Amino acid sequence: MAADEQFYREYILDHYKNPRNFGRIEAADITHEEYNPLCGDMVGMDFRVRDGVIEDVKFHGRGCAISQASASLLTERLKGMTLDEAQQVGKDDVLEELGIDISPARLKCALLSLKVLKVGAYGLAAEEEDEQ
Amino acid sequence: MATTSTSSTKTLDVESVRRDFPIFETGIAYLDSANTSQRPRQVTGAMQEYFEKYNANILRAAYGISETATERFEGAREKVKRFVNARSAKEIIFTSGTTESINLVAYSWGRANVRAGDLIVCTVMEHHSNLVPWQVLAAEKQARLEFVDVDQQGRLRQDQFQALLEQKPKLVAFNQISNTLGTVNPYREMTAAAGSAGAKVLIDGAQGAPHMGFDVQDAGCDFYAFSSHKMCGPTGVGVLWGRRELLEEMPPFMAGGEMIKVVRLEGTTYADLPHKFEAGTQPIAEVIGLGAAVDYLTGIGFDAIRAHEEQLTEYAYEALTEIEGLRIFGPPLGPDRAGVLSFDVAGIHPHDLSTILDRNGVCVRSGHNCTMPLMTRLDVAAVARASLYLYTTKTEVDRLVQGLKEAKRIFE
Ligand SMILES: Cc1ncc(COP(=O)(O)O)c(C=O)c1O
C-alpha cells in the first residue's frame, strides 16, 4: 500500500487531475500527435513559437496518469525555452521530473509526450525516437 | 485427484487443482488466463521427460528414441483428435498457435477460393488474429469484408448476421468466446445458418477450447483454430482442425522438409495430410505438452471446469458490480457469459489500475486486448480485464476487489 502511494505521488495525481496547459492553441506553429501502440493512448501538443522561443505550448489527449502527468510537467518545463534548449531535453530529464521508478512496461507512457516534442518539433523519425 | 464425484456430476476441488501448479507457491493472484494460462506439473513433466529421456527428431530416423518421439508426437495428435471429436487425426494440423492457424486458412484456402467481389463476413468483436488476416486477403483479392456489430450487451447482432448471409458470403469467421466481452457466441445456430447460405465457417476457439472444449462434428463448422498456451499447455503450438475434403484440396501454406512426398528438381509432390501443412521440424516437446494438457483438462472434465468457472464468474461479477463507478462490458450473468470480465473505473485509466493491482500481487490485463476495433465500438481507449480459469479462487477475486478499492482511494 505504501508502495502505491510512493508511485502515485501527490504531485503526479495533481497533474493528472488538474493538468497544466491542457487544451489547444489555434493557428499553432507546430502541432503533432503520437499514439502508444500498446494501449492506444494519445498525446498531442501545439506550440506557438516566436523568434525561436516557445511562447506557448498546450497538450491534449487521453491516457493514464503517468502519460498525462508527464505531458503536463513537460509543458511547464518547455514554456519560455528556445527551440534549441528544448531540443536538449531528454529521457532522463523527464524521468527525473516524474521522480518515480518506472517499470519497463510503463516507460512508453512516461515518454510519450517527449516523443511528441522530438518528432513534432525536430522531425526525428518516430522509429529513431523509439530506439533511444 | 483433482476431482471428486458427488452423485452424478463431478465437482472440482480447486485446492487440489492448485497443487498441480507450482507457480501459485509464489503467492500471486493470477487473473490473466485469457492472455496465457498457467501450466501444471503434468504438462511440464511430460515435456521434461521428452528432453531427458527420448529427445530426437520425429519421422526421420529409424532408431529407438526417434521412434518413441514419433509415437508420442502422433499420440498427441490422437488426443487432440478426440478432444475436438474430429473424424480423423489427419484433420488435425499442428501450427504455432491460433494466429498461424487462421493465417493458414487465409493464405491457403482463401487465396485459392476467394475472388474479386466475394464477401467475407467477420465481426467487430474479433481478436486481431481473426480480423487482420481477412483484411489482408480481402485487399489482395479485392473481396468485400463486412463486420457484424454487437448490441448494447455485447452480443452479436443476429439480425445483421442474417442480412449479411443473404448476400451469400464465401466465408464467415467469428470466435466461440470473445476475449474481451466474455460473450459465448451461439456458434451452432450461426454455423447452421451460414452453412445453409453456402458459406464456409471458421471458428476461433482460442478462448473457447480451454474452458468449454469443442465438438467439431456437433458444431458443423469447416475450420476450428485454437492455442495450446491458453489451455494449460506450452506456448509455441496450436491447432487447426479442418474438414478433410477442404484440407485435401488446399495448397500447402509453407514449403520445405516434412511436407513433401518426392522432391525432384523438376517438381515436387506433397505429403498426405496432415504433414502437407507441417513443414520443417515440429515443436515436438510442445506438441507432447499439449497432449498432456488435453489429458489434464479432460481428466478433470469440462463440466466440472465450466461449473467452477460459472460459480466464480458470478462471484466476481457481483463483487465488481458493487464498486462504484465500475462498469463491466459484455453480457450479464447467464449461460452466454464466460469468465472474462473487462471493465473500467470512472476517473482511473486501466493502466493505472493494473499498476496498482500489480503492486498488490494481482495480475490483470489492461489495454485493448488485441481488439482495437471493439474498443472503438465501445468508445473506450482501453479496458482492464480479469479472466478466470479452473484454478482461480474466490480469495484471488477478493484480492482484485481489494486492489480496486485501494486504487479508488488513491485516485479519490
Ligand atoms: C479470441 C482470440 N483469438 C486469437 C488469439 C491469438 O492467439 P495466439 O496469440 O495464441 O495465436 C487470442 C489470444 O489472445 C484470442 O484471445
XYZ file of C-alpha atoms and ligand atoms in Angstrom:
560
model
C 0.000 0.000 0.000
C 2.804 2.347 0.871
C 4.325 1.317 -2.437
C 1.286 2.595 -4.322
C 1.356 5.901 -2.595
C 5.018 6.316 -3.448
C 4.307 5.530 -7.052
C 1.217 7.672 -7.436
C 2.680 10.616 -5.607
C 0.537 13.567 -4.751
C 2.010 15.834 -7.448
C 1.565 13.205 -10.147
C -2.072 12.782 -9.239
C -2.380 16.541 -9.070
C -1.019 16.940 -12.601
C -3.325 14.141 -13.752
C -6.449 15.602 -12.219
C -5.567 19.250 -12.883
C -3.388 19.139 -15.965
C -1.448 22.329 -16.691
C -1.555 23.772 -20.183
C -4.297 21.421 -21.267
C -6.135 22.386 -24.446
C -5.436 23.563 -27.964
C -3.669 26.580 -29.483
C -5.378 27.990 -32.533
C -3.156 28.509 -35.558
C -0.244 26.860 -33.754
C 3.168 26.856 -35.412
C 3.777 23.220 -34.587
C 1.129 20.580 -33.969
C 1.832 16.896 -33.514
C 0.223 13.786 -32.029
C 1.644 10.404 -31.088
C -0.029 7.162 -30.049
C 1.168 4.487 -27.691
C 0.589 1.427 -29.859
C 0.334 -0.815 -26.803
C -2.758 0.834 -25.436
C -3.952 3.389 -27.956
C -3.297 6.279 -25.590
C -2.648 9.574 -27.306
C -0.823 12.804 -26.536
C -0.851 15.795 -28.871
C 0.926 19.123 -28.473
C 0.524 22.564 -30.016
C 3.380 25.106 -29.946
C 3.433 28.813 -30.633
C 6.976 29.885 -31.443
C 8.258 33.489 -31.708
C 11.876 34.227 -32.631
C 12.906 30.722 -31.774
C 11.279 30.839 -28.334
C 8.399 28.594 -27.252
C 5.906 31.266 -26.256
C 3.069 28.913 -25.560
C 2.532 25.177 -25.510
C -0.578 23.130 -24.791
C -1.272 19.425 -24.796
C -4.355 17.299 -25.382
C -5.165 13.616 -25.457
C -6.219 10.788 -23.225
C -4.324 8.235 -21.270
C -3.117 7.017 -17.914
C -1.945 9.150 -15.002
C 1.691 8.627 -15.966
C 1.366 9.751 -19.588
C -0.887 12.700 -18.743
C 1.129 13.934 -15.745
C 4.318 13.583 -17.729
C 2.850 15.675 -20.556
C 1.641 18.298 -18.109
C 5.069 18.502 -16.458
C 6.787 18.722 -19.824
C 4.686 21.662 -20.996
C 5.602 23.551 -17.831
C 9.258 22.926 -18.471
C 9.138 23.880 -22.140
C 7.336 27.166 -21.887
C 9.774 30.006 -22.424
C 12.599 27.793 -23.647
C 14.235 28.347 -27.010
C 13.768 25.550 -29.506
C 17.473 24.817 -29.166
C 17.175 24.451 -25.429
C 14.077 22.287 -25.798
C 15.965 20.001 -28.123
C 18.329 19.184 -25.278
C 15.523 17.904 -23.053
C 15.922 14.155 -22.877
C 14.549 10.977 -21.420
C 16.476 11.351 -18.177
C 15.093 14.842 -17.566
C 11.553 13.615 -17.987
C 12.040 10.602 -15.733
C 13.821 12.664 -13.111
C 10.994 15.149 -13.078
C 8.462 12.363 -12.622
C 10.593 11.200 -9.750
C 9.276 7.633 -9.574
C 10.503 4.199 -10.519
C 9.024 3.419 -13.892
C 8.715 -0.224 -14.878
C 9.702 -1.087 -18.455
C 6.046 -1.664 -19.291
C 5.178 1.901 -18.337
C 8.202 3.638 -19.852
C 6.363 4.297 -23.102
C 3.599 6.045 -21.151
C 6.100 8.284 -19.374
C 7.939 9.191 -22.569
C 5.008 9.637 -24.934
C 4.934 13.430 -24.638
C 8.693 13.664 -25.148
C 8.212 11.706 -28.351
C 5.617 14.245 -29.466
C 8.151 17.018 -28.905
C 11.010 15.247 -30.674
C 9.048 14.035 -33.660
C 6.853 17.132 -33.952
C 9.380 19.881 -33.364
C 12.555 18.345 -34.721
C 11.221 15.926 -37.300
C 13.015 12.992 -35.769
C 11.692 9.792 -37.181
C 9.388 8.110 -34.673
C 11.403 4.917 -35.049
C 14.627 6.682 -34.100
C 12.917 8.055 -31.048
C 11.680 4.605 -30.075
C 15.161 3.206 -30.286
C 16.608 5.713 -27.862
C -7.084 -36.480 -7.987
C -8.359 -33.064 -8.768
C -11.999 -34.067 -8.855
C -14.430 -35.796 -6.567
C -17.642 -37.455 -7.566
C -20.829 -36.204 -5.989
C -23.874 -38.108 -7.145
C -23.572 -37.935 -10.930
C -21.666 -34.725 -11.664
C -18.015 -34.263 -10.940
C -17.061 -31.183 -8.982
C -13.710 -29.591 -8.970
C -11.592 -29.316 -5.840
C -9.737 -26.101 -6.524
C -7.175 -26.538 -3.755
C -6.178 -29.888 -5.129
C -6.004 -28.435 -8.673
C -3.764 -25.642 -7.439
C -1.259 -28.095 -6.032
C -0.561 -29.137 -9.636
C 0.606 -25.592 -10.443
C 3.885 -24.742 -8.695
C 3.631 -21.088 -9.712
C 0.935 -20.467 -7.120
C 3.549 -21.012 -4.423
C 4.795 -17.517 -5.343
C 1.636 -16.043 -3.869
C 0.473 -14.118 -6.918
C -3.208 -13.741 -7.710
C -3.234 -14.672 -11.381
C -6.259 -13.262 -13.180
C -4.931 -13.185 -16.730
C -5.584 -16.683 -18.038
C -7.315 -15.364 -21.165
C -3.909 -13.981 -22.059
C -1.996 -17.152 -21.264
C -2.813 -19.847 -18.734
C -0.553 -21.398 -16.136
C 0.830 -24.892 -16.722
C 0.599 -27.845 -14.353
C 3.412 -30.242 -13.472
C 1.763 -32.885 -15.621
C 2.485 -30.750 -18.692
C 5.966 -29.515 -17.826
C 6.795 -33.040 -16.656
C 5.801 -34.596 -19.982
C 7.986 -32.085 -21.811
C 10.892 -32.624 -19.480
C 10.611 -36.364 -19.949
C 10.959 -35.880 -23.700
C 14.048 -33.698 -23.270
C 15.690 -36.028 -20.800
C 14.638 -39.495 -21.937
C 13.936 -39.609 -25.683
C 14.910 -36.297 -27.252
C 15.155 -36.873 -31.011
C 13.589 -35.611 -34.199
C 10.438 -37.315 -35.414
C 9.563 -39.130 -38.634
C 13.131 -39.041 -39.881
C 15.164 -41.701 -38.212
C 14.975 -45.421 -37.578
C 16.314 -45.741 -34.072
C 14.602 -46.259 -30.778
C 14.290 -42.819 -29.242
C 13.243 -41.242 -32.537
C 10.535 -43.857 -32.840
C 9.403 -43.137 -29.288
C 9.347 -39.415 -30.031
C 7.317 -40.017 -33.192
C 4.894 -42.214 -31.300
C 4.354 -39.643 -28.551
C 4.025 -36.838 -31.095
C 1.414 -38.702 -33.116
C -0.156 -39.833 -29.853
C -0.732 -36.175 -29.007
C -2.450 -35.761 -32.358
C -4.802 -38.612 -31.433
C -5.544 -36.905 -28.124
C -6.359 -33.645 -29.870
C -8.489 -35.532 -32.373
C -10.574 -36.974 -29.536
C -10.607 -33.612 -27.760
C -12.378 -31.892 -30.679
C -14.128 -35.099 -31.810
C -12.640 -34.990 -35.305
C -13.437 -37.859 -37.679
C -9.780 -38.429 -38.398
C -6.405 -37.484 -36.958
C -5.477 -36.390 -40.482
C -7.681 -33.378 -39.895
C -5.505 -32.176 -37.004
C -2.778 -29.793 -38.166
C -0.231 -28.554 -35.642
C 0.625 -24.882 -36.055
C 2.371 -22.336 -33.866
C -0.962 -21.109 -32.475
C -4.372 -19.686 -33.327
C -2.761 -16.870 -35.280
C -0.928 -19.219 -37.608
C -3.955 -21.499 -37.888
C -6.104 -18.633 -39.145
C -3.375 -17.336 -41.443
C -3.018 -20.829 -42.880
C -6.693 -20.784 -43.857
C -6.500 -17.224 -45.189
C -3.422 -17.862 -47.289
C -4.094 -21.381 -48.457
C -7.880 -21.754 -48.684
C -8.512 -18.023 -49.078
C -6.135 -17.409 -51.955
C -7.417 -20.428 -53.830
C -11.116 -19.757 -53.292
C -11.854 -16.072 -52.747
C -12.314 -13.890 -55.822
C -12.895 -10.218 -56.552
C -16.268 -9.083 -55.282
C -16.735 -12.094 -52.957
C -17.975 -11.381 -49.463
C -16.211 -12.369 -46.234
C -18.164 -11.880 -43.009
C -16.312 -11.177 -39.768
C -17.385 -9.422 -36.532
C -16.374 -6.290 -34.614
C -15.550 -8.383 -31.533
C -12.750 -10.378 -33.164
C -9.201 -10.567 -31.871
C -6.818 -9.014 -34.408
C -5.743 -12.565 -35.282
C -9.173 -13.277 -36.714
C -9.547 -9.913 -38.385
C -6.307 -8.688 -39.925
C -5.727 -11.883 -42.000
C -9.137 -11.289 -43.615
C -8.274 -7.658 -44.299
C -5.072 -8.791 -45.985
C -6.927 -11.398 -48.039
C -9.740 -9.012 -48.973
C -7.263 -6.350 -50.084
C -5.294 -8.829 -52.160
C -8.373 -10.287 -53.844
C -10.492 -7.152 -53.901
C -13.071 -9.044 -51.938
C -15.591 -7.377 -49.652
C -15.268 -7.623 -45.887
C -18.252 -6.890 -43.648
C -18.433 -6.887 -39.857
C -21.328 -7.968 -37.681
C -21.851 -5.410 -34.932
C -22.560 -6.059 -31.237
C -25.609 -4.884 -29.309
C -25.600 -2.937 -26.028
C -24.944 -6.105 -24.036
C -22.048 -7.243 -26.164
C -23.856 -9.924 -28.141
C -23.527 -10.279 -31.895
C -26.393 -8.679 -33.778
C -28.013 -11.781 -35.254
C -30.377 -9.706 -37.404
C -27.367 -8.160 -39.126
C -25.710 -11.520 -39.451
C -28.801 -12.955 -41.156
C -28.958 -9.989 -43.521
C -25.325 -10.487 -44.498
C -25.928 -14.177 -45.116
C -28.494 -13.226 -47.737
C -25.608 -11.795 -49.734
C -24.113 -15.299 -49.934
C -20.693 -14.838 -48.331
C -17.840 -17.183 -49.194
C -16.625 -17.332 -45.625
C -17.856 -16.460 -42.170
C -15.296 -16.094 -39.344
C -16.083 -15.470 -35.669
C -14.979 -16.512 -32.211
C -16.501 -19.087 -29.894
C -15.914 -16.814 -26.891
C -14.873 -13.161 -27.084
C -11.570 -12.466 -25.346
C -12.770 -9.007 -24.313
C -16.519 -9.246 -23.757
C -16.676 -12.811 -22.469
C -19.623 -13.443 -24.788
C -20.225 -17.099 -25.626
C -21.456 -16.889 -29.202
C -24.329 -19.128 -30.393
C -21.970 -20.879 -32.771
C -24.204 -23.862 -33.581
C -27.028 -21.643 -34.821
C -24.653 -19.298 -36.627
C -22.828 -22.160 -38.300
C -26.048 -23.826 -39.420
C -27.354 -20.572 -40.890
C -24.068 -19.816 -42.626
C -23.893 -23.357 -43.990
C -27.386 -23.039 -45.469
C -26.257 -19.828 -47.141
C -23.379 -21.741 -48.737
C -20.605 -20.144 -46.688
C -17.621 -21.884 -45.145
C -17.296 -21.245 -41.416
C -14.137 -20.685 -39.374
C -14.451 -20.555 -35.604
C -11.700 -19.022 -33.497
C -11.634 -21.250 -30.431
C -8.684 -19.591 -28.660
C -10.915 -18.693 -25.695
C -13.480 -21.441 -26.150
C -11.377 -24.598 -26.284
C -9.729 -24.043 -22.870
C -12.982 -23.533 -20.998
C -15.695 -25.484 -22.788
C -13.908 -27.789 -25.183
C -15.392 -28.188 -28.637
C -17.008 -30.805 -30.831
C -16.332 -30.054 -34.491
C -18.922 -32.541 -35.745
C -21.628 -31.221 -33.493
C -20.737 -27.608 -34.363
C -20.794 -28.313 -38.072
C -18.118 -25.744 -38.935
C -15.348 -26.102 -41.527
C -12.314 -24.825 -39.634
C -11.543 -24.553 -35.926
C -8.435 -22.842 -34.535
C -7.005 -22.775 -31.010
C -3.813 -22.305 -28.998
C -2.156 -24.639 -26.513
C -0.905 -21.910 -24.185
C -4.371 -20.794 -23.123
C -5.371 -24.337 -22.115
C -2.591 -25.279 -19.711
C -0.215 -26.321 -22.491
C 3.046 -24.669 -23.548
C 3.450 -21.697 -25.885
C 4.595 -22.213 -29.455
C 1.970 -24.707 -30.561
C -1.643 -24.584 -31.634
C -4.085 -26.473 -33.766
C -6.013 -26.055 -36.950
C -8.789 -28.548 -37.441
C -10.214 -28.540 -40.960
C -12.751 -30.627 -42.800
C -10.788 -33.291 -44.630
C -12.256 -32.607 -48.094
C -11.208 -28.972 -47.793
C -7.735 -29.705 -46.455
C -7.128 -32.251 -49.235
C -7.803 -29.624 -51.882
C -5.922 -26.784 -50.265
C -2.415 -25.945 -51.480
C 0.426 -26.071 -48.919
C 0.952 -22.978 -46.788
C 4.661 -23.338 -46.116
C 7.083 -25.408 -48.145
C 10.175 -27.310 -47.074
C 11.075 -30.501 -45.282
C 8.487 -32.894 -43.864
C 5.668 -31.656 -46.121
C 6.904 -33.460 -49.245
C 6.449 -36.866 -50.789
C 9.018 -36.782 -53.593
C 11.236 -33.849 -54.481
C 12.878 -33.654 -57.886
C 14.434 -30.618 -59.470
C 11.590 -30.641 -61.987
C 8.929 -30.528 -59.317
C 7.625 -31.891 -56.038
C 4.694 -33.906 -54.823
C 3.352 -33.107 -51.411
C 2.910 -35.285 -48.393
C -0.511 -36.530 -47.388
C -2.472 -34.909 -44.585
C -1.663 -33.736 -42.023
C 2.028 -33.461 -42.892
C 1.333 -31.430 -46.035
C 0.743 -28.493 -43.686
C 3.537 -29.209 -41.227
C 6.708 -28.022 -42.930
C 10.013 -28.194 -41.097
C 10.959 -29.652 -37.740
C 7.958 -29.508 -35.478
C 7.799 -28.183 -31.900
C 7.974 -31.745 -30.589
C 8.175 -31.079 -26.859
C 5.369 -28.532 -27.146
C 3.080 -30.894 -29.024
C 3.720 -33.560 -26.389
C 2.998 -30.919 -23.740
C -0.266 -30.028 -25.469
C -1.216 -33.709 -25.440
C -0.593 -33.770 -21.687
C -2.691 -30.607 -21.263
C -5.582 -32.250 -23.109
C -5.293 -35.260 -20.800
C -5.171 -32.984 -17.789
C -8.273 -30.976 -18.715
C -10.346 -33.922 -19.884
C -9.304 -35.820 -16.753
C -10.890 -33.091 -14.647
C -13.762 -32.781 -17.094
C -15.212 -29.757 -18.835
C -18.481 -29.993 -16.933
C -16.586 -29.565 -13.688
C -14.391 -26.808 -15.134
C -17.340 -24.885 -16.522
C -19.313 -25.275 -13.289
C -16.384 -23.940 -11.264
C -15.920 -21.011 -13.620
C -19.616 -20.172 -13.647
C -19.725 -20.064 -9.884
C -16.633 -17.884 -9.753
C -17.778 -15.613 -12.574
C -20.968 -14.962 -10.668
C -18.983 -14.212 -7.518
C -16.610 -11.842 -9.338
C -19.331 -10.182 -11.378
C -21.353 -9.372 -8.296
C -18.355 -8.165 -6.298
C -17.208 -5.901 -9.124
C -20.676 -4.513 -9.686
C -20.667 -3.255 -6.120
C -17.712 -0.979 -6.763
C -18.985 2.492 -7.512
C -18.020 3.853 -10.891
C -17.041 0.413 -12.193
C -18.603 -0.694 -15.450
C -18.392 -4.250 -16.809
C -18.535 -4.785 -20.572
C -20.293 -7.717 -22.178
C -23.363 -9.803 -21.362
C -24.876 -10.020 -17.870
C -24.582 -13.256 -15.899
C -26.124 -16.151 -17.740
C -25.308 -19.147 -19.905
C -23.666 -16.994 -22.605
C -21.308 -15.187 -20.227
C -17.789 -16.598 -19.775
C -15.232 -15.813 -17.069
C -13.630 -12.935 -18.940
C -14.537 -9.689 -17.185
C -13.470 -6.477 -18.889
C -14.220 -3.297 -17.020
C -13.251 0.280 -16.423
C -13.492 2.544 -13.415
C -14.569 6.160 -13.798
C -11.614 8.530 -13.463
C -8.886 5.868 -13.384
C -7.132 4.674 -16.506
C -6.896 0.862 -16.862
C -3.083 1.085 -16.920
C -3.106 2.771 -13.559
C -5.492 0.134 -12.248
C -3.221 -2.666 -13.373
C -0.130 -0.950 -11.974
C -1.750 -0.617 -8.554
C -3.086 -4.173 -8.729
C 0.363 -5.423 -9.709
C 1.829 -3.752 -6.652
C -0.621 -5.831 -4.645
C 0.387 -9.028 -6.409
C -2.693 -9.181 -8.634
C -2.121 -9.812 -12.354
C -4.733 -8.443 -14.767
C -4.508 -7.330 -18.359
C -5.004 -3.707 -19.308
C -5.160 -2.205 -22.762
C -7.095 -3.065 -25.900
C -6.697 -6.855 -25.589
C -5.868 -7.046 -29.311
C -9.415 -5.926 -30.089
C -8.893 -2.322 -31.164
C -11.988 -2.145 -33.408
C -14.084 -3.299 -30.457
C -12.529 -0.593 -28.249
C -13.555 1.976 -30.863
C -17.036 0.469 -30.983
C -17.337 0.648 -27.168
C -15.887 4.159 -27.282
C -13.108 3.436 -24.787
C -9.327 3.705 -25.229
C -8.628 0.684 -23.080
C -10.137 -1.663 -20.518
C -8.888 -3.690 -17.583
C -9.602 -7.409 -17.820
C -9.755 -10.095 -15.165
C -10.071 -13.627 -16.512
C -10.694 -16.819 -14.588
C -9.806 -20.452 -15.029
C -10.113 -23.807 -13.322
C -7.510 -22.886 -10.708
C -8.920 -19.463 -9.781
C -10.170 -18.970 -6.220
C -12.554 -16.594 -4.501
C -9.592 -15.332 -2.489
C -7.967 -14.159 -5.703
C -11.152 -12.363 -6.680
C -11.249 -10.772 -3.220
C -7.702 -9.538 -3.706
C -8.747 -7.978 -7.011
C -11.626 -6.176 -5.338
C -9.318 -5.043 -2.510
C -6.818 -3.672 -5.018
C -9.505 -1.819 -6.925
C -10.735 -0.205 -3.724
C -7.162 0.793 -2.991
C -6.895 2.368 -6.458
C -10.079 4.309 -5.866
C -8.746 5.592 -2.579
C -5.508 6.777 -4.208
C -7.312 8.452 -7.093
C -10.091 9.888 -4.926
C -10.035 -14.872 -29.305
C -8.577 -14.975 -29.614
N -8.186 -15.265 -30.855
C -6.891 -15.399 -31.189
C -5.894 -15.226 -30.261
C -4.469 -15.357 -30.700
O -3.876 -16.457 -30.120
P -2.304 -16.720 -30.277
O -1.634 -15.453 -29.890
O -2.039 -17.841 -29.357
O -2.060 -17.058 -31.715
C -6.246 -14.920 -28.951
C -5.192 -14.723 -27.924
O -5.014 -13.705 -27.324
C -7.607 -14.791 -28.617
O -7.989 -14.480 -27.373
